[in-house]
Coordinates of C-alpha atoms and ligand atoms in Angstrom, one line a residue:
M1 CA -3.9 32.4 -13.1
P2 CA -1.2 32.2 -10.4
N3 CA 1.4 29.5 -10.8
P4 CA 0.6 26.4 -8.7
P5 CA 2.8 26.3 -5.6
D6 CA 6.1 24.4 -5.9
N7 CA 6.8 21.7 -3.3
G8 CA 10.5 22.5 -3.6
T9 CA 11.3 19.4 -5.7
A10 CA 12.3 20.0 -9.3
S11 CA 10.5 18.3 -12.2
S12 CA 12.8 15.9 -14.1
T13 CA 13.0 14.9 -17.7
A14 CA 10.1 13.0 -19.1
G15 CA 10.9 9.3 -18.9
R16 CA 13.2 9.7 -15.9
E17 CA 10.9 11.0 -13.3
W18 CA 11.8 10.3 -9.7
W19 CA 9.0 7.8 -9.2
R20 CA 10.2 5.5 -11.9
D21 CA 12.8 3.9 -9.7
A22 CA 12.0 5.3 -6.3
V23 CA 12.0 3.2 -3.1
I24 CA 8.9 4.2 -1.2
Y25 CA 8.5 3.4 2.5
Q26 CA 4.9 2.9 3.8
V27 CA 4.3 4.4 7.1
Y28 CA 1.2 3.1 8.8
V29 CA 0.8 6.2 10.9
R30 CA -1.1 4.6 13.8
S31 CA 1.6 2.1 14.4
F32 CA 4.8 4.0 13.5
A33 CA 5.7 6.3 16.5
D34 CA 3.6 7.8 19.2
S35 CA 4.8 11.2 20.4
D36 CA 2.1 11.9 23.0
G37 CA 1.7 8.6 24.7
D38 CA -1.9 8.0 23.8
G39 CA -1.0 4.6 22.4
E40 CA -1.5 5.6 18.8
G41 CA 1.2 6.8 16.4
D42 CA 0.9 10.3 15.2
L43 CA 2.4 12.8 12.7
R44 CA 4.8 14.3 15.2
G45 CA 6.0 10.8 15.9
V46 CA 6.6 10.3 12.2
R47 CA 8.4 13.6 11.9
S48 CA 10.7 12.8 14.8
R49 CA 11.8 9.5 13.1
L50 CA 12.2 10.8 9.6
P51 CA 16.0 11.0 9.9
E52 CA 16.0 7.2 10.5
L53 CA 14.2 6.8 7.2
A54 CA 16.6 9.1 5.4
S55 CA 19.5 7.1 6.8
L56 CA 17.8 3.9 5.7
G57 CA 18.0 5.4 2.2
V58 CA 14.5 5.5 1.0
D59 CA 13.3 8.1 -1.5
A60 CA 9.8 8.7 -0.4
V61 CA 7.4 8.0 2.5
W62 CA 3.7 7.0 1.9
L63 CA 1.6 8.0 4.9
T64 CA -1.6 5.9 5.4
P65 CA -4.8 8.0 6.3
F66 CA -4.4 10.5 9.1
Y67 CA -7.6 12.4 8.3
V68 CA -10.5 13.0 10.7
S69 CA -12.1 9.5 11.1
P70 CA -13.9 7.3 13.6
L71 CA -11.3 4.7 12.7
A72 CA -13.9 2.0 11.9
D73 CA -11.4 0.8 9.3
G74 CA -8.2 2.2 10.6
G75 CA -8.7 5.6 9.0
Y76 CA -9.9 4.3 5.6
D77 CA -13.3 5.7 6.7
V78 CA -12.7 9.5 6.3
A79 CA -15.0 12.0 7.9
D80 CA -13.2 15.1 6.7
Y81 CA -10.7 14.9 3.8
R82 CA -9.2 18.3 4.6
D83 CA -8.2 17.9 8.2
V84 CA -6.0 15.8 10.5
D85 CA -7.7 13.7 13.1
P86 CA -6.8 15.1 16.6
R87 CA -5.4 11.6 17.5
F88 CA -2.8 12.0 14.8
G89 CA -2.1 15.7 15.2
T90 CA -3.0 18.9 13.3
L91 CA -2.6 20.4 9.9
T92 CA 0.4 22.3 11.3
D93 CA 2.0 19.0 12.3
F94 CA 1.4 17.8 8.7
D95 CA 3.0 20.9 7.3
D96 CA 6.0 20.5 9.6
L97 CA 6.4 16.9 8.7
T98 CA 6.3 17.6 5.0
R99 CA 8.8 20.5 5.3
R100 CA 11.1 18.3 7.4
A101 CA 10.8 15.4 4.9
H102 CA 11.7 17.7 2.0
E103 CA 14.7 19.1 3.9
L104 CA 15.9 15.5 4.3
G105 CA 15.3 14.8 0.6
L106 CA 12.3 12.6 1.2
R107 CA 9.1 12.9 -0.8
I108 CA 5.7 12.6 0.8
I109 CA 2.8 10.5 -0.7
I110 CA -0.5 10.5 1.1
D111 CA -3.6 8.3 0.7
V112 CA -6.8 9.5 -0.9
V113 CA -9.9 7.4 -0.3
P114 CA -12.4 8.1 -3.0
N115 CA -14.5 4.9 -3.1
H116 CA -16.3 5.6 0.1
T117 CA -16.5 8.1 3.0
S118 CA -17.1 7.5 6.6
S119 CA -20.7 7.4 7.7
A120 CA -19.6 10.3 10.0
H121 CA -18.9 12.4 6.9
A122 CA -21.1 15.6 6.7
W123 CA -22.4 14.5 3.3
F124 CA -23.6 11.1 4.6
R125 CA -25.2 12.6 7.6
E126 CA -27.0 15.2 5.5
A127 CA -28.2 12.4 3.1
V128 CA -29.5 10.3 5.9
A129 CA -31.4 13.2 7.4
A130 CA -33.0 13.9 4.1
A131 CA -35.9 12.1 2.5
P132 CA -35.5 9.5 -0.3
G133 CA -35.0 11.3 -3.6
D134 CA -33.3 14.3 -2.1
P135 CA -30.4 15.5 -4.2
T136 CA -28.0 14.9 -1.2
R137 CA -28.7 11.2 -1.5
S138 CA -27.4 11.1 -5.1
R139 CA -23.8 11.4 -3.7
Y140 CA -24.1 7.9 -2.4
V141 CA -25.7 4.7 -3.7
F142 CA -29.2 4.6 -2.0
R143 CA -31.8 2.2 -3.4
P144 CA -35.1 0.8 -2.3
G145 CA -35.1 -2.8 -1.1
R146 CA -36.5 -5.8 -3.0
G147 CA -39.3 -8.0 -2.0
P148 CA -42.4 -7.3 0.1
G149 CA -41.9 -4.2 2.1
G150 CA -38.5 -3.7 0.5
D151 CA -37.1 -6.0 3.2
Q152 CA -34.4 -7.6 0.9
P153 CA -31.3 -5.7 -0.1
P154 CA -31.3 -4.3 -3.6
N155 CA -28.9 -7.0 -4.8
N156 CA -26.8 -9.9 -3.4
W157 CA -23.5 -8.2 -3.2
K158 CA -21.4 -9.0 -0.2
S159 CA -19.2 -6.7 1.8
I160 CA -15.5 -7.5 1.5
F161 CA -15.4 -7.6 5.3
G162 CA -18.3 -10.1 5.5
G163 CA -22.1 -9.8 5.5
P164 CA -24.2 -8.0 3.0
A165 CA -22.9 -5.0 1.1
W166 CA -26.1 -3.1 1.9
T167 CA -27.5 -1.6 5.1
R168 CA -31.0 -0.4 5.5
L169 CA -31.7 3.0 7.0
K170 CA -34.3 3.6 9.6
R171 CA -36.2 6.8 10.3
P172 CA -35.9 8.1 13.9
D173 CA -39.3 6.5 14.6
G174 CA -37.9 3.1 13.6
T175 CA -39.7 3.0 10.1
P176 CA -37.3 1.2 7.7
E177 CA -36.6 3.0 4.4
E178 CA -33.8 2.9 1.7
W179 CA -30.7 0.8 1.7
Y180 CA -27.2 2.1 1.0
L181 CA -24.3 0.4 -0.5
H182 CA -21.0 -0.3 1.3
L183 CA -18.5 -2.6 -0.3
F184 CA -16.6 -2.4 3.0
D185 CA -17.9 -1.7 6.5
P186 CA -21.4 -0.3 7.0
E187 CA -19.5 2.7 8.4
Q188 CA -18.0 3.2 4.9
P189 CA -20.8 4.1 2.5
D190 CA -19.8 4.0 -1.2
L191 CA -19.9 7.3 -3.0
D192 CA -21.8 7.5 -6.3
W193 CA -19.3 8.6 -9.0
T194 CA -22.1 9.5 -11.4
S195 CA -22.6 12.5 -9.2
P196 CA -20.9 15.8 -10.4
D197 CA -20.6 16.8 -6.7
V198 CA -18.3 13.8 -6.0
H199 CA -16.1 14.7 -9.0
A200 CA -15.8 18.3 -7.9
E201 CA -15.1 17.4 -4.3
F202 CA -12.2 15.1 -5.1
D203 CA -10.7 17.6 -7.6
D204 CA -10.7 20.0 -4.7
V205 CA -9.3 17.5 -2.2
L206 CA -6.4 16.7 -4.5
R207 CA -5.6 20.4 -4.9
F208 CA -5.9 21.0 -1.2
W209 CA -3.0 18.6 -0.5
L210 CA -1.0 19.4 -3.6
D211 CA -1.1 23.0 -2.5
R212 CA 0.4 21.9 0.9
G213 CA 3.3 20.3 -1.0
V214 CA 2.5 16.6 -1.2
D215 CA 4.4 14.7 -3.9
G216 CA 1.7 12.2 -4.7
F217 CA -1.3 10.2 -3.8
R218 CA -1.9 6.5 -3.2
I219 CA -5.4 5.9 -4.4
D220 CA -7.4 3.5 -2.2
V221 CA -9.5 0.9 -4.0
A222 CA -8.6 2.6 -7.3
H223 CA -10.4 -0.1 -9.3
G224 CA -13.7 0.6 -7.4
M225 CA -15.7 3.9 -7.5
V226 CA -17.5 3.1 -10.7
K227 CA -20.2 0.4 -10.6
D228 CA -22.2 -1.3 -13.3
P229 CA -25.2 1.0 -13.4
A230 CA -27.6 -2.0 -13.4
L231 CA -26.2 -3.1 -10.1
P232 CA -26.6 -6.8 -11.2
D233 CA -26.7 -9.7 -8.8
L234 CA -23.5 -11.7 -8.7
P235 CA -23.8 -15.3 -9.9
E236 CA -24.6 -17.5 -6.9
G237 CA -21.5 -18.6 -5.0
Q238 CA -19.2 -15.8 -6.3
R239 CA -17.5 -14.1 -3.4
A240 CA -16.1 -10.6 -3.4
D241 CA -12.7 -10.4 -1.9
L242 CA -10.4 -7.4 -1.8
L243 CA -7.4 -9.6 -2.4
D244 CA -8.9 -11.6 -5.2
G245 CA -8.9 -9.7 -8.5
S246 CA -9.2 -12.9 -10.5
T247 CA -13.0 -12.7 -11.2
E248 CA -15.0 -10.1 -13.0
L249 CA -17.1 -8.1 -10.6
P250 CA -19.7 -5.4 -11.5
Y251 CA -18.2 -3.0 -9.0
F252 CA -14.5 -3.4 -9.7
D253 CA -12.3 -2.5 -12.7
Q254 CA -15.2 -0.8 -14.7
E255 CA -14.3 1.2 -17.8
G256 CA -15.5 4.5 -16.2
V257 CA -12.7 4.6 -13.6
H258 CA -10.2 5.5 -16.3
D259 CA -12.0 8.7 -17.1
I260 CA -11.6 9.8 -13.5
Y261 CA -7.8 9.1 -13.7
R262 CA -7.4 11.1 -16.9
R263 CA -8.9 14.0 -15.1
W264 CA -6.7 13.5 -12.1
N265 CA -3.7 13.1 -14.2
G266 CA -4.4 16.6 -15.6
I267 CA -4.7 18.1 -12.1
V268 CA -1.6 16.5 -10.7
G269 CA 0.3 17.4 -13.9
S270 CA -0.6 21.0 -13.6
Y271 CA 1.7 21.2 -10.5
P272 CA 5.5 21.3 -10.7
G273 CA 7.7 18.5 -9.3
D274 CA 6.6 15.3 -11.0
R275 CA 3.8 14.5 -8.5
A276 CA 2.7 11.0 -8.8
L277 CA -0.5 8.9 -8.6
V278 CA -0.3 5.3 -7.5
A279 CA -3.1 2.8 -7.8
E280 CA -4.2 0.2 -5.3
A281 CA -6.0 -1.9 -7.9
W282 CA -6.5 -5.6 -7.2
V283 CA -7.4 -6.5 -10.8
E284 CA -7.2 -9.6 -12.8
D285 CA -3.7 -9.6 -14.3
A286 CA -0.8 -7.5 -15.4
P287 CA -2.4 -6.3 -18.6
R288 CA -5.5 -5.1 -16.7
V289 CA -3.2 -3.3 -14.2
A290 CA -1.4 -1.6 -17.1
R291 CA -4.6 0.0 -18.3
Y292 CA -4.4 2.2 -15.2
L293 CA -0.9 3.3 -16.3
R294 CA -1.5 4.5 -19.7
P295 CA 0.4 7.8 -20.3
D296 CA -2.6 10.0 -19.5
E297 CA -3.7 8.1 -16.4
L298 CA -1.8 7.0 -13.2
H299 CA 2.0 6.7 -12.8
Q300 CA 2.3 3.6 -10.8
A301 CA 0.3 0.6 -9.5
F302 CA 1.1 -1.8 -6.7
N303 CA 2.2 -5.1 -8.1
F304 CA 0.0 -7.4 -6.1
Q305 CA 0.8 -10.3 -8.5
F306 CA 4.3 -10.2 -7.2
L307 CA 3.2 -10.0 -3.6
T308 CA 1.0 -13.1 -4.1
A309 CA 3.4 -15.2 -6.2
G310 CA 4.8 -17.0 -3.2
W311 CA 8.3 -18.4 -2.9
D312 CA 8.2 -20.1 -6.3
P313 CA 10.8 -19.5 -9.0
E314 CA 8.6 -20.1 -11.9
A315 CA 5.7 -18.1 -10.6
L316 CA 8.0 -15.2 -9.7
R317 CA 9.7 -15.2 -13.1
R318 CA 6.4 -15.2 -14.8
V319 CA 5.1 -12.3 -12.8
V320 CA 8.3 -10.3 -13.4
D321 CA 8.1 -11.0 -17.2
D322 CA 4.4 -10.3 -17.4
S323 CA 4.4 -7.1 -15.4
L324 CA 7.5 -5.7 -17.2
A325 CA 6.0 -6.5 -20.5
A326 CA 2.5 -5.1 -19.7
N327 CA 3.8 -1.9 -18.1
G328 CA 6.5 -1.5 -20.6
A329 CA 3.9 -1.5 -23.4
V330 CA 2.4 1.7 -21.9
G331 CA 5.7 3.2 -20.9
A332 CA 5.1 2.8 -17.2
P333 CA 7.5 1.5 -14.5
T334 CA 6.7 -1.7 -12.5
T335 CA 6.6 -1.7 -8.8
W336 CA 7.7 -4.5 -6.5
V337 CA 5.7 -5.0 -3.3
L338 CA 6.1 -7.8 -0.7
S339 CA 4.0 -6.5 2.2
N340 CA 1.6 -3.8 3.3
H341 CA -1.0 -3.2 6.0
D342 CA -3.6 -5.5 4.5
V343 CA -1.6 -8.8 4.2
T344 CA 0.3 -11.2 6.4
R345 CA 3.9 -10.0 6.7
H346 CA 6.1 -11.8 4.2
P347 CA 8.6 -13.5 6.6
T348 CA 5.5 -15.3 8.0
R349 CA 4.0 -15.9 4.5
F350 CA 7.3 -17.5 3.4
G351 CA 7.4 -20.0 6.2
A352 CA 7.7 -19.9 10.0
G353 CA 10.8 -18.8 11.9
E354 CA 14.3 -18.7 10.6
R355 CA 13.4 -20.0 7.1
G356 CA 10.8 -17.3 6.6
L357 CA 13.2 -14.6 7.6
R358 CA 15.9 -16.1 5.3
R359 CA 13.5 -16.0 2.4
A360 CA 12.3 -12.6 3.2
R361 CA 15.8 -11.2 3.2
A362 CA 16.5 -12.9 -0.2
A363 CA 13.1 -11.6 -1.5
A364 CA 14.1 -8.0 -0.5
L365 CA 17.3 -8.3 -2.6
L366 CA 15.3 -9.6 -5.5
A367 CA 12.7 -6.9 -5.3
L368 CA 15.3 -4.1 -5.0
A369 CA 17.3 -5.4 -8.0
L370 CA 14.4 -5.5 -10.4
P371 CA 13.7 -2.7 -12.8
G372 CA 11.3 -0.1 -11.5
S373 CA 10.2 1.1 -8.1
A374 CA 9.9 -0.7 -4.8
Y375 CA 7.5 -0.3 -1.9
L376 CA 8.7 -1.3 1.6
Y377 CA 6.2 -1.7 4.4
Q378 CA 7.3 -0.4 7.8
G379 CA 9.0 -3.0 9.9
E380 CA 10.1 -5.2 7.0
E381 CA 13.5 -3.6 7.2
L382 CA 13.6 -5.1 10.8
G383 CA 12.5 -8.5 9.6
L384 CA 9.3 -8.3 11.7
P385 CA 7.1 -11.3 11.5
E386 CA 3.3 -11.3 11.6
V387 CA 1.9 -11.3 15.1
T388 CA -0.4 -14.3 14.9
D389 CA -1.4 -14.6 18.5
L390 CA -3.0 -11.2 19.4
P391 CA -5.6 -11.8 22.0
E392 CA -9.1 -11.8 20.6
D393 CA -10.2 -8.9 22.7
A394 CA -7.5 -6.8 21.2
L395 CA -8.5 -7.3 17.6
Q396 CA -9.8 -4.1 15.9
D397 CA -10.0 -5.0 12.2
P398 CA -13.7 -4.8 11.2
T399 CA -13.2 -8.2 9.5
W400 CA -13.2 -9.9 12.9
E401 CA -16.7 -8.9 13.9
R402 CA -18.1 -8.9 10.4
S403 CA -17.0 -12.4 9.7
G404 CA -18.7 -13.6 12.9
R405 CA -15.3 -13.9 14.5
T406 CA -14.0 -16.5 12.1
E407 CA -11.4 -14.3 10.3
R408 CA -8.9 -12.5 12.5
G409 CA -8.3 -9.8 10.0
R410 CA -5.2 -7.7 9.4
D411 CA -4.2 -6.5 12.9
G412 CA -1.2 -8.9 13.0
C413 CA 0.8 -6.8 10.5
R414 CA -0.2 -3.5 12.1
V415 CA 1.4 -4.1 15.5
P416 CA 3.4 -0.9 16.4
L417 CA 7.0 -0.8 15.6
P418 CA 9.7 -1.6 18.1
W419 CA 12.4 1.2 18.2
E420 CA 14.4 0.5 21.3
G421 CA 14.5 -1.2 24.7
G422 CA 13.6 -4.6 26.0
G423 CA 9.9 -4.3 26.8
A424 CA 6.7 -2.7 25.5
P425 CA 6.3 -0.1 24.3
Y426 CA 9.8 -0.5 22.9
G427 CA 10.2 3.2 22.2
F428 CA 7.1 3.3 20.1
G429 CA 5.6 5.6 22.7
P430 CA 6.9 7.1 25.9
P431 CA 7.7 4.7 28.7
G432 CA 4.5 3.5 30.5
S433 CA 2.2 4.1 27.5
S434 CA 0.1 1.3 26.1
P435 CA 0.2 0.7 22.4
W436 CA -3.2 0.3 20.7
L437 CA -2.3 -3.2 19.8
P438 CA -0.2 -5.2 22.3
M439 CA 3.4 -5.6 21.4
P440 CA 4.8 -9.1 21.9
P441 CA 7.4 -9.9 24.5
G442 CA 10.8 -10.5 23.0
W443 CA 10.4 -7.9 20.3
G444 CA 13.4 -6.0 21.7
S445 CA 15.7 -8.1 19.4
Y446 CA 13.8 -6.7 16.4
S447 CA 14.2 -3.1 17.5
R448 CA 16.2 -0.6 15.5
E449 CA 18.4 0.0 18.5
A450 CA 19.3 -3.7 18.7
Q451 CA 20.0 -4.0 15.0
R452 CA 21.9 -0.8 14.5
G453 CA 25.6 -1.6 14.4
D454 CA 25.1 -5.3 13.8
P455 CA 26.4 -6.0 10.2
D456 CA 24.3 -9.2 9.9
S457 CA 21.0 -7.6 10.9
T458 CA 18.1 -7.2 8.5
L459 CA 18.3 -3.5 9.1
A460 CA 21.9 -3.5 7.9
L461 CA 21.0 -5.6 4.9
Y462 CA 18.3 -3.1 3.8
T463 CA 20.5 -0.1 4.5
S464 CA 23.3 -1.6 2.4
A465 CA 20.9 -2.7 -0.3
L466 CA 19.5 0.8 -0.7
A467 CA 22.9 2.3 -0.8
C468 CA 24.2 -0.3 -3.4
R469 CA 21.0 0.1 -5.4
R470 CA 21.8 3.8 -5.8
A471 CA 25.5 3.3 -6.5
S472 CA 25.6 0.1 -8.6
I473 CA 22.4 -0.4 -10.5
D474 CA 21.9 1.4 -13.8
H475 CA 18.2 2.1 -13.6
A476 CA 17.9 2.6 -17.3
A477 CA 19.2 -0.9 -17.9
D478 CA 16.7 -3.6 -18.7
L479 CA 16.6 -7.0 -17.1
A480 CA 18.2 -10.0 -18.9
W481 CA 17.7 -13.4 -17.5
L482 CA 20.7 -15.8 -17.1
D483 CA 20.5 -19.5 -17.1
A484 CA 21.6 -20.4 -13.6
G485 CA 20.0 -23.8 -13.1
A486 CA 16.7 -25.1 -11.7
G487 CA 15.4 -23.1 -8.7
V488 CA 17.7 -20.2 -9.3
L489 CA 16.5 -16.8 -10.6
A490 CA 19.4 -14.9 -12.0
F491 CA 19.5 -11.8 -14.2
T492 CA 21.7 -8.9 -15.1
R493 CA 20.9 -5.2 -15.3
G494 CA 23.3 -4.0 -18.0
D495 CA 26.9 -5.3 -17.8
G496 CA 27.6 -3.9 -14.4
F497 CA 25.3 -5.7 -12.1
A498 CA 23.8 -9.2 -11.6
C499 CA 21.4 -10.7 -9.0
A500 CA 20.9 -14.4 -8.3
V501 CA 18.4 -15.9 -5.9
N502 CA 18.3 -19.5 -4.9
L503 CA 14.7 -20.6 -4.3
G504 CA 15.6 -24.3 -4.5
D505 CA 15.9 -26.8 -1.6
G506 CA 19.7 -27.1 -1.5
P507 CA 22.8 -25.1 -2.2
A508 CA 23.3 -23.9 -5.8
E509 CA 26.5 -23.4 -7.7
L510 CA 26.5 -20.4 -9.8
P511 CA 28.0 -21.2 -13.2
G512 CA 31.2 -19.3 -13.9
P513 CA 31.4 -15.5 -13.7
L514 CA 28.0 -14.0 -14.2
L515 CA 29.5 -10.8 -15.4
A516 CA 32.7 -10.8 -17.5
P517 CA 35.5 -11.2 -16.8
R518 CA 35.0 -12.0 -13.2
T519 CA 32.5 -11.0 -10.5
R520 CA 32.6 -10.1 -6.9
V521 CA 29.9 -10.2 -4.3
L522 CA 28.5 -6.8 -3.6
L523 CA 25.9 -7.9 -1.1
A524 CA 24.4 -11.2 0.0
S525 CA 21.3 -12.0 2.1
G526 CA 23.1 -14.9 3.8
S527 CA 26.5 -16.5 3.8
V528 CA 27.9 -17.4 0.3
R529 CA 31.1 -19.2 -0.3
E530 CA 33.5 -19.2 -3.2
V531 CA 34.9 -22.6 -4.0
A532 CA 37.4 -22.8 -6.9
R533 CA 36.0 -19.7 -8.5
T534 CA 32.5 -21.0 -8.2
L535 CA 30.0 -19.2 -6.0
V536 CA 28.0 -21.5 -3.8
L537 CA 24.6 -20.0 -2.9
P538 CA 22.8 -21.6 0.0
A539 CA 19.0 -22.3 -0.3
D540 CA 16.8 -19.2 0.3
T541 CA 19.7 -16.8 -0.3
A542 CA 20.2 -13.9 -2.8
V543 CA 23.4 -12.3 -3.9
W544 CA 24.2 -9.1 -5.8
L545 CA 27.3 -9.2 -8.0
V546 CA 29.3 -6.6 -9.7
P547 CA 32.4 -6.9 -12.0
D548 CA 35.6 -7.5 -10.1
E549 CA 37.9 -4.9 -11.4
S550 CA 40.8 -5.6 -9.0
Ligands
LIG1 C1 -7.7 -0.8 1.0 C2 -6.9 -0.4 2.2 O1 -5.6 -0.7 2.0 C3 -7.6 -1.2 3.3 O2 -6.8 -1.1 4.5 C4 -9.0 -0.7 3.5 O3 -9.6 -1.6 4.5 C5 -9.8 -0.8 2.2 N1 -9.0 -0.3 1.1 C6 -11.0 0.0 2.3 O4 -10.7 1.4 2.3

């Protein structure tokens, strides 16, 4: 058998693989950079801006889906897993992007969407055209309805976007027939992972992209795929919610998913270069997450417990301890995530205006100082807030319509990035182009151009933090908490680095030198003062300290 192709990145020693402490930047392709002026970001746009990500100092870029798709759910409805949607470019553009990223020392992670396809996928079309019982239907979850005439859905599951999780097919003459399952939009039919075809297809899809040199995959709804075969009704009143992993559901976190990941681990591991698998798994708690990270399964999982902990010192400390303990027990790194394309941007979550931004900057220093790997969502390095006032007629997230226009959905964190200039499209696309979501007036001050060269900007803070993280944090060093008083989270990483974050209401005095014999401020998210050898840390501020050897 020929050797699997190398992506040009060397494998590292077991236990010190690149992904263990990597900073991975999420590019939401549609909103990153639009090279052709059609209003939507594309792969050429991403490639053209890669040098900016390299100079920010990240290690890898995760690209959200750019596959052929009707974009019923922003591309998480894939019609062809092996091709690029013309809106986003071509396979050649993808190869050029990957090559350029590798030249710049950036790894590329792409999404794989195995829980469901698009209803425009050839398999689903074939299944719909066939009669009930046809083998092509066994790739999806088709069932007869309940009640007289099969008029009721097969069970009471709800779609995460609102409404029933089942849609009934109709023959061309209007006769109703079987129902199909879709945990998300009706245009996203769930695959049936008891079908050998489905397994074989995804093995091949992984290989297709590994052969093109990708460094890893982010697995969408990684806790989905396998359903309780009895498809039992949920207890009355129990609501399915993508962001609520706190309840047991017969379609999430089932034992069988782990067999899939053992197989995928083998596939990815047969390629050189430490390629990685990262799980999007909204499950109950850190020990449940860690089950995805056993040595023969996935490499990383997003730490959504950290994302949802809020600005609360006790909750954050508990999450840090719980996730390090649970992941440590299986030898896996922990990830630290504050935002992504599914949640309200964290400056807005942490409180409106100045205060939210202050906290967001402090939270970034916390996340980047913790042991493990960190994920950044595009625009957080600019301090972008959520856009909360998008006009209703601009909203595109399926949640909006499916909830009967009661939930606005996730468009507010997906507004295209401002790169330069004082008015839309702010360099996102060529002058005169109209971004797919309107960009607010006044966003010029958030642009990269406006922040570049300003030492107090959020961009400068992130750039310095990533450089200092490389230079001053010993990634092999564990975290040790320090007692720094109520409301303050403080810890060391070995004897060469300390981090302190003040989550209290007023200024905090850091007791004595945190690192012997004396410390100096390496980086701070706001202004800190030293009064008689005591460091005064204002509320909502974080500081990184190193030994003062002068
Ligand atoms: C999780 C993705 O992050 C989200 O954007 C998508 O809507 C669902 N999975 C369904 O694919």
